[in-house]
């Protein structure tokens, strides 16, 4: 598997591995396998790739290739998530897997859900990494993806609703998870449910809202009151205030992550509302936040640590074996679970 050279990526000129793959009509991993002299490549495919490399004057990074083949792996981890609890679980997952696999991690951080700067991403590429793991929401960042693709780096993404077609993706079924939680609230008797949406730039936000609406549509007279959030505690405070100031406030609030749910509990306490007797509050993720506030949150458990570890494991396996099997590059959908705790109860009128 090749990686970028130490020079900065040129986004507007110079052939990339993606260009070679397009010209030959194969995947980037097949191009990598041909360059690295991997097995299980048909002769006609190998010749087509070599012809595309020649026609495009593509120059693979042989130094990075030698590092991979000798077993030395340097993996970039790029993250920028407003939830410190989520990122804590994510980083523990990649660190544990890296320790087990003998890989060295190079971390690059963005701020407030935004990707790192162009210069920081270029420095990461120049550091000679052979692959990159992108934490949410960066699996959908055009800037990050363009730079990494231009540098011919294989990518693994976590919890991306619309990942690149050639990236390893590990996620849960956000729509089904959100629908299950909303159905749980409906089963308790709630008919006015407030929903705090996540960052509108992330596909997962829209998908979770779709799941909630799908459940609401099955019960006559039920309504979903939506307020905008951004997956941060501060945005949860504002959204919860908006919901509770409405003419007919909801009897339950479903926040798209635990940080915003914790904010909703805080707003309820300030208003002298008992959770859950006066207001039910539920979250999503099951981070440490869910069990460190009072009352502990009913939430959707998303196995963040496991998702991060699997993403890194699949990336390392692809790098070390030139493996292009469906098992590695499939859309890995892990199980979620609805965890019931003390923040839910039937509405008072029921």
mmCIF file of C-alpha atoms in Angstrom:
data_model
loop_
_atom_site.group_PDB
_atom_site.id
_atom_site.type_symbol
_atom_site.label_atom_id
_atom_site.label_comp_id
_atom_site.label_asym_id
_atom_site.label_seq_id
_atom_site.Cartn_x
_atom_site.Cartn_y
_atom_site.Cartn_z
ATOM 1 C CA UNK A 1 0.000 0.000 0.000
ATOM 2 C CA UNK A 2 1.477 3.342 -0.956
ATOM 3 C CA UNK A 3 1.266 6.607 0.911
ATOM 4 C CA UNK A 4 2.039 10.202 0.118
ATOM 5 C CA UNK A 5 5.498 11.532 -0.453
ATOM 6 C CA UNK A 6 6.895 14.079 1.958
ATOM 7 C CA UNK A 7 6.036 16.917 -0.365
ATOM 8 C CA UNK A 8 2.720 18.691 0.111
ATOM 9 C CA UNK A 9 -0.198 17.322 -1.903
ATOM 10 C CA UNK A 10 -1.069 19.143 -5.088
ATOM 11 C CA UNK A 11 -4.815 19.174 -5.344
ATOM 12 C CA UNK A 12 -5.064 20.671 -8.799
ATOM 13 C CA UNK A 13 -2.302 18.846 -10.757
ATOM 14 C CA UNK A 14 -0.364 15.596 -10.782
ATOM 15 C CA UNK A 15 -1.860 12.141 -11.172
ATOM 16 C CA UNK A 16 -3.168 10.404 -8.071
ATOM 17 C CA UNK A 17 -3.933 6.790 -7.296
ATOM 18 C CA UNK A 18 -7.615 7.641 -7.733
ATOM 19 C CA UNK A 19 -6.848 8.860 -11.283
ATOM 20 C CA UNK A 20 -5.072 5.610 -12.058
ATOM 21 C CA UNK A 21 -7.984 3.608 -10.648
ATOM 22 C CA UNK A 22 -10.477 5.543 -12.781
ATOM 23 C CA UNK A 23 -8.390 5.120 -15.921
ATOM 24 C CA UNK A 24 -7.992 1.369 -15.359
ATOM 25 C CA UNK A 25 -11.571 0.843 -14.206
ATOM 26 C CA UNK A 26 -10.560 -0.686 -10.861
ATOM 27 C CA UNK A 27 -10.488 0.336 -7.197
ATOM 28 C CA UNK A 28 -7.671 2.239 -5.507
ATOM 29 C CA UNK A 29 -6.876 -0.851 -3.455
ATOM 30 C CA UNK A 30 -6.350 -2.852 -6.671
ATOM 31 C CA UNK A 31 -3.925 -0.178 -7.882
ATOM 32 C CA UNK A 32 -2.103 -0.416 -4.563
ATOM 33 C CA UNK A 33 -1.890 -4.193 -4.819
ATOM 34 C CA UNK A 34 -0.380 -3.969 -8.293
ATOM 35 C CA UNK A 35 2.176 -1.380 -7.158
ATOM 36 C CA UNK A 36 3.066 -3.454 -4.105
ATOM 37 C CA UNK A 37 3.167 -6.650 -6.162
ATOM 38 C CA UNK A 38 0.342 -8.159 -4.151
ATOM 39 C CA UNK A 39 -1.141 -11.519 -5.000
ATOM 40 C CA UNK A 40 -4.552 -12.341 -6.422
ATOM 41 C CA UNK A 41 -4.552 -9.722 -9.172
ATOM 42 C CA UNK A 42 -5.550 -11.062 -12.581
ATOM 43 C CA UNK A 43 -2.953 -10.555 -15.288
ATOM 44 C CA UNK A 44 -5.281 -8.508 -17.497
ATOM 45 C CA UNK A 45 -6.105 -6.265 -14.501
ATOM 46 C CA UNK A 46 -2.430 -5.842 -13.649
ATOM 47 C CA UNK A 47 -1.609 -4.851 -17.238
ATOM 48 C CA UNK A 48 -4.476 -2.343 -17.317
ATOM 49 C CA UNK A 49 -3.232 -0.721 -14.107
ATOM 50 C CA UNK A 50 0.363 -0.571 -15.344
ATOM 51 C CA UNK A 51 -0.829 1.001 -18.600
ATOM 52 C CA UNK A 52 -2.791 3.632 -16.668
ATOM 53 C CA UNK A 53 0.247 4.368 -14.480
ATOM 54 C CA UNK A 54 2.371 4.829 -17.606
ATOM 55 C CA UNK A 55 -0.196 6.978 -19.425
ATOM 56 C CA UNK A 56 -0.706 9.274 -16.427
ATOM 57 C CA UNK A 57 2.964 9.435 -15.400
ATOM 58 C CA UNK A 58 1.934 8.400 -11.897
ATOM 59 C CA UNK A 59 4.836 8.058 -9.440
ATOM 60 C CA UNK A 60 4.079 5.900 -6.366
ATOM 61 C CA UNK A 61 5.812 6.709 -3.106
ATOM 62 C CA UNK A 62 8.311 3.862 -2.801
ATOM 63 C CA UNK A 63 9.657 5.009 0.573
ATOM 64 C CA UNK A 64 6.239 4.754 2.168
ATOM 65 C CA UNK A 65 5.718 1.421 0.456
ATOM 66 C CA UNK A 66 8.931 0.075 2.002
ATOM 67 C CA UNK A 67 7.768 1.167 5.464
ATOM 68 C CA UNK A 68 4.529 -0.757 5.046
ATOM 69 C CA UNK A 69 6.222 -3.850 3.696
ATOM 70 C CA UNK A 70 8.735 -3.858 6.566
ATOM 71 C CA UNK A 71 5.939 -3.802 9.101
ATOM 72 C CA UNK A 72 6.405 -0.232 10.302
ATOM 73 C CA UNK A 73 3.037 1.478 10.305
ATOM 74 C CA UNK A 74 2.374 5.139 10.906
ATOM 75 C CA UNK A 75 -1.342 5.973 11.010
ATOM 76 C CA UNK A 76 -2.879 9.429 11.127
ATOM 77 C CA UNK A 77 -5.921 10.008 13.329
ATOM 78 C CA UNK A 78 -7.832 13.186 12.511
ATOM 79 C CA UNK A 79 -10.586 14.285 14.872
ATOM 80 C CA UNK A 80 -12.724 17.283 15.661
ATOM 81 C CA UNK A 81 -15.813 16.599 17.736
ATOM 82 C CA UNK A 82 -17.521 18.975 20.209
ATOM 83 C CA UNK A 83 -18.314 16.071 22.548
ATOM 84 C CA UNK A 84 -15.313 15.389 24.762
ATOM 85 C CA UNK A 85 -16.997 12.240 26.124
ATOM 86 C CA UNK A 86 -17.459 10.825 22.604
ATOM 87 C CA UNK A 87 -13.878 11.626 21.659
ATOM 88 C CA UNK A 88 -12.565 10.064 24.858
ATOM 89 C CA UNK A 89 -14.185 6.737 23.932
ATOM 90 C CA UNK A 90 -13.021 7.066 20.318
ATOM 91 C CA UNK A 91 -9.390 7.744 21.221
ATOM 92 C CA UNK A 92 -9.286 4.920 23.765
ATOM 93 C CA UNK A 93 -10.488 2.594 20.996
ATOM 94 C CA UNK A 94 -7.798 3.598 18.493
ATOM 95 C CA UNK A 95 -5.029 3.676 21.119
ATOM 96 C CA UNK A 96 -5.863 0.182 22.368
ATOM 97 C CA UNK A 97 -5.959 -1.208 18.836
ATOM 98 C CA UNK A 98 -2.746 0.585 17.843
ATOM 99 C CA UNK A 99 -0.959 -0.833 20.890
ATOM 100 C CA UNK A 100 -2.132 -4.325 20.038
ATOM 101 C CA UNK A 101 -1.136 -4.000 16.369
ATOM 102 C CA UNK A 102 2.171 -2.231 16.931
ATOM 103 C CA UNK A 103 1.173 0.870 14.967
ATOM 104 C CA UNK A 104 2.262 4.418 15.689
ATOM 105 C CA UNK A 105 -0.473 7.046 15.774
ATOM 106 C CA UNK A 106 -0.088 10.675 14.733
ATOM 107 C CA UNK A 107 -2.987 12.785 16.019
ATOM 108 C CA UNK A 108 -4.282 15.922 14.338
ATOM 109 C CA UNK A 109 -7.118 17.868 15.908
ATOM 110 C CA UNK A 110 -9.600 20.357 14.503
ATOM 111 C CA UNK A 111 -11.862 22.638 16.513
ATOM 112 C CA UNK A 112 -15.635 22.596 17.035
ATOM 113 C CA UNK A 113 -16.413 19.965 14.441
ATOM 114 C CA UNK A 114 -14.342 21.686 11.744
ATOM 115 C CA UNK A 115 -11.425 19.950 9.999
ATOM 116 C CA UNK A 116 -7.853 20.962 10.808
ATOM 117 C CA UNK A 117 -6.358 23.640 8.609
ATOM 118 C CA UNK A 118 -4.980 22.894 5.161
ATOM 119 C CA UNK A 119 -1.452 23.360 6.514
ATOM 120 C CA UNK A 120 -2.016 20.903 9.367
ATOM 121 C CA UNK A 121 -3.384 18.259 7.028
ATOM 122 C CA UNK A 122 -0.466 18.781 4.669
ATOM 123 C CA UNK A 123 1.962 18.341 7.564
ATOM 124 C CA UNK A 124 0.234 15.056 8.419
ATOM 125 C CA UNK A 125 0.687 13.848 4.853
ATOM 126 C CA UNK A 126 4.300 15.009 4.924
ATOM 127 C CA UNK A 127 4.903 12.997 8.112
ATOM 128 C CA UNK A 128 4.766 9.845 5.994
ATOM 129 C CA UNK A 129 1.587 8.244 7.301
ATOM 130 C CA UNK A 130 0.423 5.195 5.362
ATOM 131 C CA UNK A 131 -3.280 5.582 6.184
ATOM 132 C CA UNK A 132 -5.697 7.790 8.087
ATOM 133 C CA UNK A 133 -8.628 7.231 10.425
ATOM 134 C CA UNK A 134 -11.224 10.015 10.411
ATOM 135 C CA UNK A 135 -13.428 10.526 13.456
ATOM 136 C CA UNK A 136 -16.923 11.953 12.949
ATOM 137 C CA UNK A 137 -17.786 14.381 11.470
ATOM 138 C CA UNK A 138 -14.609 14.454 9.368
ATOM 139 C CA UNK A 139 -15.563 11.374 7.364
ATOM 140 C CA UNK A 140 -17.759 13.769 5.398
ATOM 141 C CA UNK A 141 -15.344 16.722 5.231
ATOM 142 C CA UNK A 142 -14.611 17.640 1.613
ATOM 143 C CA UNK A 143 -11.380 19.418 2.585
ATOM 144 C CA UNK A 144 -9.939 16.480 4.517
ATOM 145 C CA UNK A 145 -11.044 13.897 1.963
ATOM 146 C CA UNK A 146 -9.691 15.862 -1.009
ATOM 147 C CA UNK A 147 -6.252 16.213 0.571
ATOM 148 C CA UNK A 148 -6.046 12.574 1.641
ATOM 149 C CA UNK A 149 -7.238 11.313 -1.740
ATOM 150 C CA UNK A 150 -4.749 13.545 -3.530
ATOM 151 C CA UNK A 151 -2.035 12.029 -1.351
ATOM 152 C CA UNK A 152 -3.205 8.497 -2.281
ATOM 153 C CA UNK A 153 -3.834 7.591 1.355
ATOM 154 C CA UNK A 154 -6.281 4.814 2.289
ATOM 155 C CA UNK A 155 -8.958 5.996 4.698
ATOM 156 C CA UNK A 156 -11.109 4.490 7.426
ATOM 157 C CA UNK A 157 -14.041 6.520 8.721
ATOM 158 C CA UNK A 158 -16.242 6.093 11.775
ATOM 159 C CA UNK A 159 -19.967 6.878 11.947
ATOM 160 C CA UNK A 160 -20.150 8.571 8.553
ATOM 161 C CA UNK A 161 -23.559 8.660 6.898
ATOM 162 C CA UNK A 162 -22.044 9.265 3.454
ATOM 163 C CA UNK A 163 -18.483 7.933 3.469
ATOM 164 C CA UNK A 164 -16.260 7.874 0.372
ATOM 165 C CA UNK A 165 -16.973 4.818 -1.749
ATOM 166 C CA UNK A 166 -13.420 3.541 -1.362
ATOM 167 C CA UNK A 167 -13.153 4.079 2.408
ATOM 168 C CA UNK A 168 -13.573 1.601 5.224
ATOM 169 C CA UNK A 169 -16.683 2.655 7.178
ATOM 170 C CA UNK A 170 -17.788 1.495 10.635
ATOM 171 C CA UNK A 171 -21.126 2.680 11.996
ATOM 172 C CA UNK A 172 -24.446 1.737 13.538
ATOM 173 C CA UNK A 173 -27.900 2.036 11.958
ATOM 174 C CA UNK A 174 -28.677 5.560 13.170
ATOM 175 C CA UNK A 175 -32.149 5.593 11.674
ATOM 176 C CA UNK A 176 -33.232 2.371 13.305
ATOM 177 C CA UNK A 177 -31.688 3.354 16.639
ATOM 178 C CA UNK A 178 -33.465 6.699 16.671
ATOM 179 C CA UNK A 179 -36.743 5.087 15.671
ATOM 180 C CA UNK A 180 -36.412 2.562 18.514
ATOM 181 C CA UNK A 181 -35.871 5.301 21.097
ATOM 182 C CA UNK A 182 -38.814 7.343 19.818
ATOM 183 C CA UNK A 183 -40.992 4.252 19.882
ATOM 184 C CA UNK A 184 -39.944 3.685 23.493
ATOM 185 C CA UNK A 185 -41.179 7.167 24.386
ATOM 186 C CA UNK A 186 -44.442 6.557 22.541
ATOM 187 C CA UNK A 187 -44.894 3.268 24.397
ATOM 188 C CA UNK A 188 -44.563 5.169 27.678
ATOM 189 C CA UNK A 189 -47.482 7.341 26.575
ATOM 190 C CA UNK A 190 -45.710 10.485 25.371
ATOM 191 C CA UNK A 191 -47.433 12.216 22.481
ATOM 192 C CA UNK A 192 -45.600 15.589 22.408
ATOM 193 C CA UNK A 193 -41.938 14.760 21.988
ATOM 194 C CA UNK A 194 -39.232 17.363 21.589
ATOM 195 C CA UNK A 195 -36.302 16.396 19.380
ATOM 196 C CA UNK A 196 -32.939 18.172 19.547
ATOM 197 C CA UNK A 197 -31.278 17.646 16.176
ATOM 198 C CA UNK A 198 -27.520 17.450 15.687
ATOM 199 C CA UNK A 199 -25.197 19.423 13.460
ATOM 200 C CA UNK A 200 -26.969 19.990 10.106
ATOM 201 C CA UNK A 201 -23.662 19.420 8.273
ATOM 202 C CA UNK A 202 -23.591 15.779 9.394
ATOM 203 C CA UNK A 203 -25.648 13.131 7.635
ATOM 204 C CA UNK A 204 -26.214 11.305 10.940
ATOM 205 C CA UNK A 205 -28.238 14.288 12.188
ATOM 206 C CA UNK A 206 -30.753 14.030 9.367
ATOM 207 C CA UNK A 207 -30.867 10.238 9.578
ATOM 208 C CA UNK A 208 -31.652 10.280 13.305
ATOM 209 C CA UNK A 209 -34.393 12.825 12.696
ATOM 210 C CA UNK A 210 -35.816 10.582 9.964
ATOM 211 C CA UNK A 211 -35.932 7.687 12.414
ATOM 212 C CA UNK A 212 -37.800 9.730 15.005
ATOM 213 C CA UNK A 213 -40.305 10.952 12.439
ATOM 214 C CA UNK A 214 -40.869 7.418 11.161
ATOM 215 C CA UNK A 215 -41.897 6.298 14.647
ATOM 216 C CA UNK A 216 -44.091 9.349 15.241
ATOM 217 C CA UNK A 217 -45.942 8.681 11.975
ATOM 218 C CA UNK A 218 -47.209 5.353 13.307
ATOM 219 C CA UNK A 219 -49.177 6.876 16.211
ATOM 220 C CA UNK A 220 -52.200 9.068 15.534
ATOM 221 C CA UNK A 221 -52.072 12.367 17.394
ATOM 222 C CA UNK A 222 -48.360 12.175 18.177
ATOM 223 C CA UNK A 223 -46.175 15.134 17.242
ATOM 224 C CA UNK A 224 -42.468 15.804 17.053
ATOM 225 C CA UNK A 225 -41.265 19.301 17.944
ATOM 226 C CA UNK A 226 -37.806 19.859 16.475
ATOM 227 C CA UNK A 227 -35.158 22.259 17.767
ATOM 228 C CA UNK A 228 -31.727 22.777 16.223
ATOM 229 C CA UNK A 229 -28.563 21.677 17.987
ATOM 230 C CA UNK A 230 -24.934 21.046 17.092
ATOM 231 C CA UNK A 231 -23.960 18.014 19.215
ATOM 232 C CA UNK A 232 -22.524 20.361 21.870
ATOM 233 C CA UNK A 233 -23.661 21.038 25.440
ATOM 234 C CA UNK A 234 -24.190 24.755 24.763
ATOM 235 C CA UNK A 235 -26.378 24.067 21.746
ATOM 236 C CA UNK A 236 -28.389 21.635 23.867
ATOM 237 C CA UNK A 237 -29.051 24.359 26.434
ATOM 238 C CA UNK A 238 -30.436 26.692 23.788
ATOM 239 C CA UNK A 239 -32.507 23.984 22.123
ATOM 240 C CA UNK A 240 -34.015 22.792 25.412
ATOM 241 C CA UNK A 241 -34.974 26.360 26.348
ATOM 242 C CA UNK A 242 -36.663 26.757 22.970
ATOM 243 C CA UNK A 243 -38.637 23.535 23.375
ATOM 244 C CA UNK A 244 -39.789 24.293 26.919
ATOM 245 C CA UNK A 245 -40.761 27.882 26.022
ATOM 246 C CA UNK A 246 -43.104 26.708 23.259
ATOM 247 C CA UNK A 247 -46.847 27.143 23.697
ATOM 248 C CA UNK A 248 -47.367 23.428 24.379
ATOM 249 C CA UNK A 249 -44.039 22.181 25.711
ATOM 250 C CA UNK A 250 -43.155 18.537 25.166
ATOM 251 C CA UNK A 251 -43.477 15.926 27.886
ATOM 252 C CA UNK A 252 -40.297 14.240 26.666
ATOM 253 C CA UNK A 253 -37.085 15.445 25.006
ATOM 254 C CA UNK A 254 -34.992 13.180 22.808
ATOM 255 C CA UNK A 255 -31.555 14.709 22.217
ATOM 256 C CA UNK A 256 -29.363 13.452 19.379
ATOM 257 C CA UNK A 257 -26.420 12.889 21.705
ATOM 258 C CA UNK A 258 -25.778 12.613 25.432
ATOM 259 C CA UNK A 259 -24.133 16.033 25.759
ATOM 260 C CA UNK A 260 -27.279 17.775 24.529
ATOM 261 C CA UNK A 261 -29.449 15.495 26.674
ATOM 262 C CA UNK A 262 -27.394 16.457 29.726
ATOM 263 C CA UNK A 263 -27.998 20.098 28.830
ATOM 264 C CA UNK A 264 -31.736 19.450 28.650
ATOM 265 C CA UNK A 265 -31.653 17.911 32.146
ATOM 266 C CA UNK A 266 -29.806 21.009 33.393
ATOM 267 C CA UNK A 267 -32.445 23.321 31.893
ATOM 268 C CA UNK A 268 -35.198 21.241 33.490
ATOM 269 C CA UNK A 269 -33.543 21.499 36.909
ATOM 270 C CA UNK A 270 -33.196 25.271 36.586
ATOM 271 C CA UNK A 271 -36.919 25.434 35.904
ATOM 272 C CA UNK A 272 -37.653 23.258 38.949
ATOM 273 C CA UNK A 273 -38.924 20.449 36.739
ATOM 274 C CA UNK A 274 -38.405 16.959 38.058
ATOM 275 C CA UNK A 275 -36.781 14.523 35.631
ATOM 276 C CA UNK A 276 -38.505 12.211 34.831
ATOM 277 C CA UNK A 277 -41.786 12.961 36.654
ATOM 278 C CA UNK A 278 -42.279 16.348 34.966
ATOM 279 C CA UNK A 279 -40.084 15.817 31.925
ATOM 280 C CA UNK A 280 -38.549 12.702 30.388
ATOM 281 C CA UNK A 281 -35.123 13.187 28.789
ATOM 282 C CA UNK A 282 -33.232 10.655 26.653
ATOM 283 C CA UNK A 283 -29.975 10.768 24.724
ATOM 284 C CA UNK A 284 -27.838 8.964 22.163
ATOM 285 C CA UNK A 285 -24.313 7.401 22.362
ATOM 286 C CA UNK A 286 -24.122 6.132 25.979
ATOM 287 C CA UNK A 287 -20.923 8.014 26.772
ATOM 288 C CA UNK A 288 -19.723 8.586 30.342
ATOM 289 C CA UNK A 289 -21.997 11.633 30.476
ATOM 290 C CA UNK A 290 -25.026 9.330 30.571
ATOM 291 C CA UNK A 291 -24.065 7.858 33.950
ATOM 292 C CA UNK A 292 -22.383 10.834 35.641
ATOM 293 C CA UNK A 293 -25.417 13.124 35.855
ATOM 294 C CA UNK A 294 -28.596 12.772 37.874
ATOM 295 C CA UNK A 295 -30.755 11.056 36.942
ATOM 296 C CA UNK A 296 -28.661 8.743 34.755
ATOM 297 C CA UNK A 297 -29.814 8.855 31.163
ATOM 298 C CA UNK A 298 -31.833 6.419 29.181
ATOM 299 C CA UNK A 299 -29.932 6.439 25.894
ATOM 300 C CA UNK A 300 -28.916 4.579 22.761
ATOM 301 C CA UNK A 301 -25.652 2.727 23.212
ATOM 302 C CA UNK A 302 -23.359 3.298 20.253
ATOM 303 C CA UNK A 303 -20.193 1.207 20.729
ATOM 304 C CA UNK A 304 -17.829 4.091 19.958
ATOM 305 C CA UNK A 305 -14.711 2.448 21.367
ATOM 306 C CA UNK A 306 -15.347 -0.739 19.416
ATOM 307 C CA UNK A 307 -16.162 1.196 16.230
ATOM 308 C CA UNK A 308 -12.868 3.083 16.405
ATOM 309 C CA UNK A 309 -10.893 -0.100 17.096
ATOM 310 C CA UNK A 310 -12.499 -1.976 14.203
ATOM 311 C CA UNK A 311 -11.875 0.918 11.810
ATOM 312 C CA UNK A 312 -8.178 0.945 12.677
ATOM 313 C CA UNK A 313 -7.957 -2.858 12.572
ATOM 314 C CA UNK A 314 -9.481 -3.008 9.062
ATOM 315 C CA UNK A 315 -7.166 -0.252 7.855
ATOM 316 C CA UNK A 316 -4.074 -2.006 9.216
ATOM 317 C CA UNK A 317 -5.160 -5.329 7.722
ATOM 318 C CA UNK A 318 -5.631 -3.684 4.329
ATOM 319 C CA UNK A 319 -2.205 -2.039 4.530
ATOM 320 C CA UNK A 320 -0.296 -5.110 5.639
ATOM 321 C CA UNK A 321 -1.923 -7.672 3.399
ATOM 322 C CA UNK A 322 -3.012 -5.612 0.373
ATOM 323 C CA UNK A 323 -6.381 -7.171 1.145
ATOM 324 C CA UNK A 324 -9.306 -5.989 -0.937
ATOM 325 C CA UNK A 325 -11.882 -8.478 0.285
ATOM 326 C CA UNK A 326 -15.495 -7.555 0.866
ATOM 327 C CA UNK A 327 -15.052 -8.458 4.528
ATOM 328 C CA UNK A 328 -12.596 -5.593 5.033
ATOM 329 C CA UNK A 329 -14.201 -2.985 2.802
ATOM 330 C CA UNK A 330 -17.836 -3.782 3.562
ATOM 331 C CA UNK A 331 -19.997 -1.182 5.275
ATOM 332 C CA UNK A 332 -19.517 -2.448 8.841
ATOM 333 C CA UNK A 333 -22.779 -1.913 10.737
ATOM 334 C CA UNK A 334 -22.487 -2.764 14.426
ATOM 335 C CA UNK A 335 -25.322 -3.451 16.848
ATOM 336 C CA UNK A 336 -26.793 -0.697 18.991
ATOM 337 C CA UNK A 337 -28.814 -1.073 22.195
ATOM 338 C CA UNK A 338 -31.468 0.931 24.020
ATOM 339 C CA UNK A 339 -30.257 1.349 27.611
ATOM 340 C CA UNK A 340 -33.013 2.166 30.097
ATOM 341 C CA UNK A 341 -32.082 4.169 33.182
ATOM 342 C CA UNK A 342 -33.853 6.653 35.453
ATOM 343 C CA UNK A 343 -34.550 9.607 33.149
ATOM 344 C CA UNK A 344 -37.753 8.206 31.631
ATOM 345 C CA UNK A 345 -41.319 7.836 32.927
ATOM 346 C CA UNK A 346 -44.863 8.117 31.577
ATOM 347 C CA UNK A 347 -46.144 11.692 31.249
ATOM 348 C CA UNK A 348 -48.113 13.042 34.217
ATOM 349 C CA UNK A 349 -51.409 13.048 32.327
ATOM 350 C CA UNK A 350 -51.041 9.315 31.721
#
